[in-house]
mmCIF file of C-alpha atoms in Angstrom:
data_model
loop_
_atom_site.group_PDB
_atom_site.id
_atom_site.type_symbol
_atom_site.label_atom_id
_atom_site.label_comp_id
_atom_site.label_asym_id
_atom_site.label_seq_id
_atom_site.Cartn_x
_atom_site.Cartn_y
_atom_site.Cartn_z
ATOM 1 C CA UNK A 1 0.000 0.000 0.000
ATOM 2 C CA UNK A 2 2.759 2.453 0.913
ATOM 3 C CA UNK A 3 4.518 1.800 -2.406
ATOM 4 C CA UNK A 4 1.296 2.485 -4.316
ATOM 5 C CA UNK A 5 0.700 5.736 -2.425
ATOM 6 C CA UNK A 6 4.294 6.814 -3.086
ATOM 7 C CA UNK A 7 3.921 6.125 -6.833
ATOM 8 C CA UNK A 8 0.687 8.067 -6.995
ATOM 9 C CA UNK A 9 2.244 11.032 -5.197
ATOM 10 C CA UNK A 10 5.224 10.997 -7.547
ATOM 11 C CA UNK A 11 2.889 10.948 -10.550
ATOM 12 C CA UNK A 12 1.233 14.123 -9.299
ATOM 13 C CA UNK A 13 4.304 16.184 -10.226
ATOM 14 C CA UNK A 14 4.350 15.451 -13.985
ATOM 15 C CA UNK A 15 0.552 15.722 -14.039
ATOM 16 C CA UNK A 16 0.638 19.196 -12.515
ATOM 17 C CA UNK A 17 3.494 20.145 -14.820
ATOM 18 C CA UNK A 18 1.494 19.034 -17.862
ATOM 19 C CA UNK A 19 -1.618 20.937 -16.771
ATOM 20 C CA UNK A 20 0.331 24.142 -16.183
ATOM 21 C CA UNK A 21 2.314 23.778 -19.416
ATOM 22 C CA UNK A 22 -0.748 23.291 -21.630
ATOM 23 C CA UNK A 23 -2.562 26.166 -19.913
ATOM 24 C CA UNK A 24 0.489 28.427 -20.239
ATOM 25 C CA UNK A 25 0.813 27.672 -23.960
ATOM 26 C CA UNK A 26 -2.882 28.381 -24.531
ATOM 27 C CA UNK A 27 -2.569 31.707 -22.722
ATOM 28 C CA UNK A 28 0.296 32.770 -24.992
ATOM 29 C CA UNK A 29 -2.010 32.585 -28.014
ATOM 30 C CA UNK A 30 -5.086 34.027 -26.318
ATOM 31 C CA UNK A 31 -5.883 37.585 -27.473
ATOM 32 C CA UNK A 32 -6.108 40.423 -25.000
ATOM 33 C CA UNK A 33 -3.571 40.190 -22.182
ATOM 34 C CA UNK A 34 -3.209 42.455 -19.131
ATOM 35 C CA UNK A 35 -1.072 44.974 -21.067
ATOM 36 C CA UNK A 36 -3.773 45.258 -23.722
ATOM 37 C CA UNK A 37 -6.395 45.672 -20.997
ATOM 38 C CA UNK A 38 -4.580 48.656 -19.478
ATOM 39 C CA UNK A 39 -4.024 50.186 -22.925
ATOM 40 C CA UNK A 40 -7.704 49.722 -23.743
ATOM 41 C CA UNK A 41 -8.679 51.494 -20.525
ATOM 42 C CA UNK A 42 -6.349 54.375 -21.310
ATOM 43 C CA UNK A 43 -7.701 54.679 -24.842
ATOM 44 C CA UNK A 44 -11.308 54.550 -23.634
ATOM 45 C CA UNK A 45 -12.129 51.381 -25.562
ATOM 46 C CA UNK A 46 -15.336 49.648 -24.553
ATOM 47 C CA UNK A 47 -13.946 46.149 -25.060
ATOM 48 C CA UNK A 48 -10.661 44.587 -24.079
ATOM 49 C CA UNK A 49 -7.749 45.082 -26.440
ATOM 50 C CA UNK A 50 -6.552 42.128 -28.453
ATOM 51 C CA UNK A 51 -2.968 41.113 -28.911
ATOM 52 C CA UNK A 52 -1.780 41.249 -32.490
ATOM 53 C CA UNK A 53 1.344 39.692 -33.867
ATOM 54 C CA UNK A 54 4.375 41.891 -34.176
ATOM 55 C CA UNK A 55 5.788 42.537 -37.597
ATOM 56 C CA UNK A 56 8.911 40.749 -38.707
ATOM 57 C CA UNK A 57 12.293 42.378 -38.414
ATOM 58 C CA UNK A 58 12.532 42.876 -42.189
ATOM 59 C CA UNK A 59 9.694 45.395 -42.104
ATOM 60 C CA UNK A 60 11.901 47.744 -40.113
ATOM 61 C CA UNK A 61 15.202 47.134 -41.810
ATOM 62 C CA UNK A 62 15.418 50.566 -43.389
ATOM 63 C CA UNK A 63 14.373 52.575 -40.315
ATOM 64 C CA UNK A 64 16.490 54.043 -37.587
ATOM 65 C CA UNK A 65 17.222 51.773 -34.667
ATOM 66 C CA UNK A 66 15.428 53.898 -32.047
ATOM 67 C CA UNK A 67 12.406 54.529 -34.247
ATOM 68 C CA UNK A 68 12.218 50.872 -35.229
ATOM 69 C CA UNK A 69 12.337 49.833 -31.588
ATOM 70 C CA UNK A 70 9.492 52.202 -30.712
ATOM 71 C CA UNK A 71 7.379 51.013 -33.625
ATOM 72 C CA UNK A 72 7.993 47.367 -32.737
ATOM 73 C CA UNK A 73 6.894 47.947 -29.149
ATOM 74 C CA UNK A 74 3.725 49.826 -30.069
ATOM 75 C CA UNK A 75 2.786 47.599 -33.024
ATOM 76 C CA UNK A 76 2.511 44.608 -30.683
ATOM 77 C CA UNK A 77 -0.581 46.060 -29.052
ATOM 78 C CA UNK A 78 -3.729 47.331 -30.685
ATOM 79 C CA UNK A 79 -4.493 50.850 -29.487
ATOM 80 C CA UNK A 80 -0.902 51.540 -28.367
ATOM 81 C CA UNK A 81 -0.113 53.865 -31.258
ATOM 82 C CA UNK A 82 0.607 57.312 -29.887
ATOM 83 C CA UNK A 83 1.587 56.065 -26.434
ATOM 84 C CA UNK A 84 5.099 56.552 -25.121
ATOM 85 C CA UNK A 85 7.054 53.351 -25.935
ATOM 86 C CA UNK A 86 8.809 53.592 -22.581
ATOM 87 C CA UNK A 87 5.418 53.544 -20.888
ATOM 88 C CA UNK A 88 4.412 50.419 -22.826
ATOM 89 C CA UNK A 89 7.726 48.806 -21.870
ATOM 90 C CA UNK A 90 7.097 49.662 -18.223
ATOM 91 C CA UNK A 91 3.722 47.945 -18.460
ATOM 92 C CA UNK A 92 5.367 44.851 -19.913
ATOM 93 C CA UNK A 93 7.901 44.863 -17.078
ATOM 94 C CA UNK A 94 5.188 45.376 -14.471
ATOM 95 C CA UNK A 95 3.296 42.320 -15.699
ATOM 96 C CA UNK A 96 6.424 40.276 -16.370
ATOM 97 C CA UNK A 97 6.096 40.239 -20.141
ATOM 98 C CA UNK A 98 9.545 41.754 -20.662
ATOM 99 C CA UNK A 99 10.964 38.214 -20.316
ATOM 100 C CA UNK A 100 10.692 35.461 -22.948
ATOM 101 C CA UNK A 101 7.928 32.880 -22.456
ATOM 102 C CA UNK A 102 10.220 29.960 -21.423
ATOM 103 C CA UNK A 103 11.818 32.100 -18.714
ATOM 104 C CA UNK A 104 8.400 33.214 -17.432
ATOM 105 C CA UNK A 105 7.190 29.606 -17.310
ATOM 106 C CA UNK A 106 10.285 28.435 -15.451
ATOM 107 C CA UNK A 107 9.930 31.291 -12.951
ATOM 108 C CA UNK A 108 6.269 30.417 -12.429
ATOM 109 C CA UNK A 109 7.142 26.775 -11.728
ATOM 110 C CA UNK A 110 9.812 27.800 -9.228
ATOM 111 C CA UNK A 111 7.411 30.083 -7.402
ATOM 112 C CA UNK A 112 4.599 27.527 -7.412
ATOM 113 C CA UNK A 113 6.939 24.887 -5.981
ATOM 114 C CA UNK A 114 7.260 27.217 -2.957
ATOM 115 C CA UNK A 115 3.501 27.955 -3.007
ATOM 116 C CA UNK A 116 4.256 31.551 -3.929
ATOM 117 C CA UNK A 117 1.487 32.528 -6.355
ATOM 118 C CA UNK A 118 2.267 36.224 -6.484
ATOM 119 C CA UNK A 119 -0.182 39.118 -6.459
ATOM 120 C CA UNK A 120 -3.229 39.807 -8.558
ATOM 121 C CA UNK A 121 -2.585 42.194 -11.434
ATOM 122 C CA UNK A 122 -5.649 44.292 -10.780
ATOM 123 C CA UNK A 123 -6.730 43.706 -7.148
ATOM 124 C CA UNK A 124 -3.523 44.716 -5.333
ATOM 125 C CA UNK A 125 -3.570 41.651 -3.070
ATOM 126 C CA UNK A 126 -1.958 38.227 -3.054
ATOM 127 C CA UNK A 127 -3.559 35.282 -4.800
ATOM 128 C CA UNK A 128 -3.611 33.249 -1.580
ATOM 129 C CA UNK A 129 -5.349 36.090 0.239
ATOM 130 C CA UNK A 130 -7.974 36.290 -2.510
ATOM 131 C CA UNK A 131 -8.605 32.555 -2.296
ATOM 132 C CA UNK A 132 -8.807 32.782 1.489
ATOM 133 C CA UNK A 133 -11.416 35.540 1.215
ATOM 134 C CA UNK A 134 -13.571 33.692 -1.331
ATOM 135 C CA UNK A 135 -13.183 30.171 0.066
ATOM 136 C CA UNK A 136 -15.861 30.379 2.817
ATOM 137 C CA UNK A 137 -18.591 31.021 0.252
ATOM 138 C CA UNK A 138 -17.609 28.090 -1.968
ATOM 139 C CA UNK A 139 -17.057 25.847 1.047
ATOM 140 C CA UNK A 140 -20.519 26.683 2.365
ATOM 141 C CA UNK A 141 -22.133 25.853 -0.953
ATOM 142 C CA UNK A 142 -19.973 22.802 -1.661
ATOM 143 C CA UNK A 143 -20.140 21.107 1.738
ATOM 144 C CA UNK A 144 -23.883 21.475 2.176
ATOM 145 C CA UNK A 145 -24.567 20.483 -1.414
ATOM 146 C CA UNK A 146 -22.517 17.304 -1.047
ATOM 147 C CA UNK A 147 -24.133 16.413 2.274
ATOM 148 C CA UNK A 148 -27.662 16.972 1.019
ATOM 149 C CA UNK A 149 -26.986 15.150 -2.245
ATOM 150 C CA UNK A 150 -25.593 12.033 -0.581
ATOM 151 C CA UNK A 151 -28.030 12.010 2.344
ATOM 152 C CA UNK A 152 -31.012 12.142 -0.014
ATOM 153 C CA UNK A 153 -29.782 10.339 -3.107
ATOM 154 C CA UNK A 154 -28.250 7.205 -1.593
ATOM 155 C CA UNK A 155 -31.283 6.138 0.526
ATOM 156 C CA UNK A 156 -33.636 7.076 -2.324
ATOM 157 C CA UNK A 157 -31.545 5.199 -4.883
ATOM 158 C CA UNK A 158 -31.456 2.091 -2.686
ATOM 159 C CA UNK A 159 -35.220 2.280 -2.173
ATOM 160 C CA UNK A 160 -35.799 2.617 -5.918
ATOM 161 C CA UNK A 161 -33.606 -0.409 -6.597
ATOM 162 C CA UNK A 162 -35.454 -2.532 -4.044
ATOM 163 C CA UNK A 163 -38.835 -1.352 -5.397
ATOM 164 C CA UNK A 164 -37.785 -1.496 -9.051
ATOM 165 C CA UNK A 165 -40.829 -1.367 -11.337
ATOM 166 C CA UNK A 166 -43.251 -0.321 -8.604
ATOM 167 C CA UNK A 167 -45.393 2.826 -8.575
ATOM 168 C CA UNK A 168 -42.927 4.407 -6.152
ATOM 169 C CA UNK A 169 -40.098 3.802 -8.604
ATOM 170 C CA UNK A 170 -42.131 5.173 -11.512
ATOM 171 C CA UNK A 171 -43.236 8.476 -10.032
ATOM 172 C CA UNK A 172 -39.888 9.187 -8.336
ATOM 173 C CA UNK A 173 -38.158 8.522 -11.669
ATOM 174 C CA UNK A 174 -40.444 11.053 -13.324
ATOM 175 C CA UNK A 175 -39.557 13.668 -10.691
ATOM 176 C CA UNK A 176 -35.851 12.878 -11.029
ATOM 177 C CA UNK A 177 -35.884 13.135 -14.836
ATOM 178 C CA UNK A 178 -37.639 16.503 -14.677
ATOM 179 C CA UNK A 179 -35.101 17.694 -12.089
ATOM 180 C CA UNK A 180 -32.214 16.524 -14.230
ATOM 181 C CA UNK A 181 -33.615 18.242 -17.334
ATOM 182 C CA UNK A 182 -33.993 21.642 -15.664
ATOM 183 C CA UNK A 183 -30.707 23.629 -15.620
ATOM 184 C CA UNK A 184 -29.731 24.715 -12.125
ATOM 185 C CA UNK A 185 -29.376 28.375 -13.074
ATOM 186 C CA UNK A 186 -32.832 28.409 -14.695
ATOM 187 C CA UNK A 187 -34.368 26.867 -11.589
ATOM 188 C CA UNK A 188 -32.528 29.477 -9.504
ATOM 189 C CA UNK A 189 -34.156 32.277 -11.506
ATOM 190 C CA UNK A 190 -37.544 30.613 -11.019
ATOM 191 C CA UNK A 191 -36.973 30.448 -7.255
ATOM 192 C CA UNK A 192 -36.034 34.127 -7.195
ATOM 193 C CA UNK A 193 -39.202 35.045 -9.082
ATOM 194 C CA UNK A 194 -41.339 32.992 -6.713
ATOM 195 C CA UNK A 195 -39.718 33.522 -3.318
ATOM 196 C CA UNK A 196 -37.347 36.512 -3.441
ATOM 197 C CA UNK A 197 -39.619 39.407 -4.248
ATOM 198 C CA UNK A 198 -39.856 38.793 -7.961
ATOM 199 C CA UNK A 199 -43.549 38.621 -8.827
ATOM 200 C CA UNK A 200 -44.968 36.614 -5.928
ATOM 201 C CA UNK A 201 -43.577 36.238 -2.380
ATOM 202 C CA UNK A 202 -40.638 37.907 -0.682
ATOM 203 C CA UNK A 203 -39.566 35.169 1.730
ATOM 204 C CA UNK A 204 -35.858 34.643 1.135
ATOM 205 C CA UNK A 205 -33.006 37.168 0.663
ATOM 206 C CA UNK A 206 -31.616 37.729 -2.793
ATOM 207 C CA UNK A 207 -27.906 38.191 -2.122
ATOM 208 C CA UNK A 208 -25.079 37.294 0.245
ATOM 209 C CA UNK A 209 -24.631 34.586 2.891
ATOM 210 C CA UNK A 210 -25.566 36.716 5.886
ATOM 211 C CA UNK A 211 -27.602 39.801 6.714
ATOM 212 C CA UNK A 212 -26.181 43.194 7.632
ATOM 213 C CA UNK A 213 -25.115 43.260 11.275
ATOM 214 C CA UNK A 214 -24.753 39.468 11.399
ATOM 215 C CA UNK A 215 -21.827 39.731 13.827
ATOM 216 C CA UNK A 216 -24.131 41.337 16.389
ATOM 217 C CA UNK A 217 -26.759 38.580 16.262
ATOM 218 C CA UNK A 218 -27.121 35.958 19.028
ATOM 219 C CA UNK A 219 -25.520 32.637 18.096
ATOM 220 C CA UNK A 220 -28.826 30.873 17.414
ATOM 221 C CA UNK A 221 -30.028 33.726 15.190
ATOM 222 C CA UNK A 222 -26.737 33.618 13.269
ATOM 223 C CA UNK A 223 -27.444 29.983 12.372
ATOM 224 C CA UNK A 224 -31.007 30.746 11.335
ATOM 225 C CA UNK A 225 -29.907 33.737 9.251
ATOM 226 C CA UNK A 226 -27.150 31.715 7.567
ATOM 227 C CA UNK A 227 -29.476 28.913 6.468
ATOM 228 C CA UNK A 228 -32.117 31.460 5.498
ATOM 229 C CA UNK A 229 -29.654 32.868 2.950
ATOM 230 C CA UNK A 230 -28.434 29.405 1.868
ATOM 231 C CA UNK A 231 -31.833 27.870 1.147
ATOM 232 C CA UNK A 232 -32.412 28.969 -2.453
ATOM 233 C CA UNK A 233 -28.799 28.583 -3.695
ATOM 234 C CA UNK A 234 -28.609 25.071 -2.204
ATOM 235 C CA UNK A 235 -31.902 23.977 -3.708
ATOM 236 C CA UNK A 236 -30.719 25.206 -7.110
ATOM 237 C CA UNK A 237 -27.383 23.372 -6.851
ATOM 238 C CA UNK A 238 -28.709 20.117 -5.407
ATOM 239 C CA UNK A 239 -31.304 19.656 -8.145
ATOM 240 C CA UNK A 240 -29.036 18.314 -10.883
ATOM 241 C CA UNK A 241 -26.573 16.503 -8.604
ATOM 242 C CA UNK A 242 -29.427 14.881 -6.695
ATOM 243 C CA UNK A 243 -30.891 13.396 -9.872
ATOM 244 C CA UNK A 244 -27.575 12.055 -11.148
ATOM 245 C CA UNK A 245 -26.516 10.497 -7.847
ATOM 246 C CA UNK A 246 -29.926 8.854 -7.264
ATOM 247 C CA UNK A 247 -29.939 7.120 -10.642
ATOM 248 C CA UNK A 248 -26.307 6.104 -10.237
ATOM 249 C CA UNK A 249 -27.048 4.528 -6.858
ATOM 250 C CA UNK A 250 -30.155 2.746 -8.120
ATOM 251 C CA UNK A 251 -28.425 1.241 -11.156
ATOM 252 C CA UNK A 252 -25.442 0.167 -9.101
ATOM 253 C CA UNK A 253 -27.621 -1.664 -6.583
ATOM 254 C CA UNK A 254 -29.749 -3.215 -9.341
ATOM 255 C CA UNK A 255 -26.640 -4.685 -10.952
ATOM 256 C CA UNK A 256 -25.616 -6.292 -7.660
ATOM 257 C CA UNK A 257 -29.112 -7.523 -6.749
ATOM 258 C CA UNK A 258 -29.226 -9.618 -9.933
ATOM 259 C CA UNK A 259 -25.927 -11.400 -9.285
ATOM 260 C CA UNK A 260 -25.553 -15.035 -8.248
ATOM 261 C CA UNK A 261 -24.141 -14.412 -4.770
ATOM 262 C CA UNK A 262 -27.345 -12.564 -3.811
ATOM 263 C CA UNK A 263 -29.447 -15.583 -4.764
ATOM 264 C CA UNK A 264 -27.103 -17.767 -2.737
ATOM 265 C CA UNK A 265 -27.449 -15.541 0.324
ATOM 266 C CA UNK A 266 -31.229 -15.687 0.066
ATOM 267 C CA UNK A 267 -31.123 -19.465 -0.319
ATOM 268 C CA UNK A 268 -29.152 -19.677 2.950
ATOM 269 C CA UNK A 269 -32.034 -18.008 4.765
ATOM 270 C CA UNK A 270 -30.830 -14.389 4.989
ATOM 271 C CA UNK A 271 -33.647 -11.874 5.124
ATOM 272 C CA UNK A 272 -33.809 -8.985 2.650
ATOM 273 C CA UNK A 273 -32.232 -6.492 5.045
ATOM 274 C CA UNK A 274 -29.273 -8.790 5.689
ATOM 275 C CA UNK A 275 -28.857 -9.428 1.979
ATOM 276 C CA UNK A 276 -29.001 -5.725 1.187
ATOM 277 C CA UNK A 277 -26.660 -4.351 3.822
ATOM 278 C CA UNK A 278 -24.358 -7.325 4.556
ATOM 279 C CA UNK A 279 -23.783 -8.485 0.976
ATOM 280 C CA UNK A 280 -24.902 -5.937 -1.619
ATOM 281 C CA UNK A 281 -24.075 -2.617 0.024
ATOM 282 C CA UNK A 282 -20.268 -2.714 -0.104
ATOM 283 C CA UNK A 283 -20.092 -3.858 -3.716
ATOM 284 C CA UNK A 284 -22.765 -1.449 -4.924
ATOM 285 C CA UNK A 285 -21.249 1.549 -3.157
ATOM 286 C CA UNK A 286 -17.942 1.250 -5.028
ATOM 287 C CA UNK A 287 -19.241 3.012 -8.126
ATOM 288 C CA UNK A 288 -20.848 5.706 -5.964
ATOM 289 C CA UNK A 289 -17.518 6.339 -4.250
ATOM 290 C CA UNK A 290 -15.834 6.472 -7.659
ATOM 291 C CA UNK A 291 -17.953 9.487 -8.546
ATOM 292 C CA UNK A 292 -17.105 11.354 -5.359
ATOM 293 C CA UNK A 293 -13.894 13.132 -6.501
ATOM 294 C CA UNK A 294 -15.523 14.573 -9.601
ATOM 295 C CA UNK A 295 -18.576 15.639 -7.636
ATOM 296 C CA UNK A 296 -16.361 17.169 -4.948
ATOM 297 C CA UNK A 297 -14.309 19.232 -7.370
ATOM 298 C CA UNK A 298 -17.383 20.225 -9.359
ATOM 299 C CA UNK A 299 -19.233 21.371 -6.256
ATOM 300 C CA UNK A 300 -16.383 23.366 -4.773
ATOM 301 C CA UNK A 301 -14.644 24.933 -7.719
ATOM 302 C CA UNK A 302 -16.760 25.041 -10.849
ATOM 303 C CA UNK A 303 -20.346 24.029 -10.329
ATOM 304 C CA UNK A 304 -21.288 27.088 -8.303
ATOM 305 C CA UNK A 305 -20.270 29.752 -10.859
ATOM 306 C CA UNK A 306 -23.726 30.553 -12.208
ATOM 307 C CA UNK A 307 -25.366 30.156 -8.808
ATOM 308 C CA UNK A 308 -22.814 32.516 -7.250
ATOM 309 C CA UNK A 309 -23.508 35.044 -9.984
ATOM 310 C CA UNK A 310 -27.295 34.822 -9.752
ATOM 311 C CA UNK A 311 -27.382 35.094 -5.952
ATOM 312 C CA UNK A 312 -24.480 37.601 -5.725
ATOM 313 C CA UNK A 313 -22.252 35.216 -3.778
ATOM 314 C CA UNK A 314 -18.592 36.180 -4.065
ATOM 315 C CA UNK A 315 -16.941 32.748 -4.139
ATOM 316 C CA UNK A 316 -14.171 30.883 -5.941
ATOM 317 C CA UNK A 317 -16.253 30.143 -9.034
ATOM 318 C CA UNK A 318 -16.928 33.823 -9.624
ATOM 319 C CA UNK A 319 -13.316 34.706 -8.810
ATOM 320 C CA UNK A 320 -11.951 32.287 -11.404
ATOM 321 C CA UNK A 321 -14.404 33.422 -14.071
ATOM 322 C CA UNK A 322 -13.676 37.111 -13.553
ATOM 323 C CA UNK A 323 -9.917 36.435 -13.513
ATOM 324 C CA UNK A 324 -10.107 34.743 -16.906
ATOM 325 C CA UNK A 325 -12.136 37.621 -18.354
ATOM 326 C CA UNK A 326 -9.738 40.216 -16.922
ATOM 327 C CA UNK A 327 -6.635 38.227 -17.935
ATOM 328 C CA UNK A 328 -5.501 38.256 -14.303
ATOM 329 C CA UNK A 329 -2.965 35.504 -14.930
ATOM 330 C CA UNK A 330 -1.539 35.096 -11.397
ATOM 331 C CA UNK A 331 -5.056 34.358 -10.104
ATOM 332 C CA UNK A 332 -5.849 32.121 -13.094
ATOM 333 C CA UNK A 333 -2.735 29.981 -12.743
ATOM 334 C CA UNK A 334 -2.712 30.059 -8.942
ATOM 335 C CA UNK A 335 -6.284 28.806 -8.659
ATOM 336 C CA UNK A 336 -5.673 26.289 -11.460
ATOM 337 C CA UNK A 337 -2.662 24.874 -9.605
ATOM 338 C CA UNK A 338 -4.492 24.642 -6.278
ATOM 339 C CA UNK A 339 -7.644 23.128 -7.784
ATOM 340 C CA UNK A 340 -5.632 20.576 -9.773
ATOM 341 C CA UNK A 341 -3.592 19.606 -6.710
ATOM 342 C CA UNK A 342 -6.728 19.204 -4.604
ATOM 343 C CA UNK A 343 -8.309 17.114 -7.352
ATOM 344 C CA UNK A 344 -5.334 14.753 -7.518
ATOM 345 C CA UNK A 345 -5.248 14.357 -3.742
ATOM 346 C CA UNK A 346 -8.982 13.667 -3.587
ATOM 347 C CA UNK A 347 -8.642 11.034 -6.316
ATOM 348 C CA UNK A 348 -5.959 9.307 -4.261
ATOM 349 C CA UNK A 349 -8.149 9.404 -1.168
ATOM 350 C CA UNK A 350 -10.992 7.962 -3.224
ATOM 351 C CA UNK A 351 -8.840 4.993 -4.238
ATOM 352 C CA UNK A 352 -7.943 4.410 -0.605
ATOM 353 C CA UNK A 353 -11.633 4.522 0.266
ATOM 354 C CA UNK A 354 -12.150 1.664 -2.208
ATOM 355 C CA UNK A 355 -9.951 -0.522 -0.043
ATOM 356 C CA UNK A 356 -11.820 0.497 3.096
ATOM 357 C CA UNK A 357 -15.158 -0.431 1.502
ATOM 358 C CA UNK A 358 -13.869 -3.627 -0.113
ATOM 359 C CA UNK A 359 -10.651 -5.080 1.417
ATOM 360 C CA UNK A 360 -10.412 -7.522 -1.512
ATOM 361 C CA UNK A 361 -9.019 -4.715 -3.659
ATOM 362 C CA UNK A 362 -5.234 -4.973 -3.713
ATOM 363 C CA UNK A 363 -3.467 -1.846 -4.971
ATOM 364 C CA UNK A 364 -0.043 -3.449 -4.728
ATOM 365 C CA UNK A 365 -1.019 -6.053 -7.321
ATOM 366 C CA UNK A 366 -1.947 -3.488 -9.983
ATOM 367 C CA UNK A 367 0.079 -1.081 -12.063
ATOM 368 C CA UNK A 368 -0.510 2.669 -11.610
#
């Protein structure tokens, strides 16, 4: 087991390197970097500036060296004509673009190895501090969504498998299919219209995780206020995940119920409860556990983007989205590195959970 864990940990390094390398290469060809954004703001452009390729050296062969240098600097950026070339160069130096791409990538890897993610280009604060500020929102949404999804979906999926083909199975399947078909963000808008002062009732708040003056509330009222704000976002997020997890659990248990060892256990005189929880449960839960890492990462880091936007919740999903739009590369790469590392660690923990559920699984006997 220890050798397997060591191999998996060692494989994390080239995996992270590959993720960062591909992302870095893509960024080099993406139009509109931070320099262009500042130039666009100075020129009063409504949209972000786009990076255009610089002309080849032959185009400037007959010009003076100083003039050619100025033209080369300004021709790299749309909207930079008429700006002082020294100012444009200072912008490049400020954002680190005065160095060649391989040197910038190597410097980024060195800093990331020391968990130094630098400062945001446009927020004047460190990337780690930004993540620390936004993390409570995403953690609140992610943790409660995962708990509600598993607490509802697993018992319901087991019940549907046991009652397969019954009226209970039929009408719950209809509800689940409808829930799966409705996008979470669309359902969130519907909830706002119905319950947040849209056109009907004004029961739940529309923005934030807490009310103004929350710090002054008694402890019991803080809890009530917190869940009052969380109700609509959680319902919107759980809808799709709840449907997927329920059907996954049902199908997994159905596959096990039809196997020969279940018939043997019944023939030995085991009642249905003993068959279900002593024989079927561990085998059927393996596929449910396999889906946990993806669900975990989705819930915490990506799945809440639209919900955070609709309910004005300033979390990690919104931070990452805005950073990509603003070309805030330290935040983009810093969050990418952290999310990827967390994902790899959670996948390893998921594999170890396999062994805890089913000790017959031998990691030492398989290749990574």
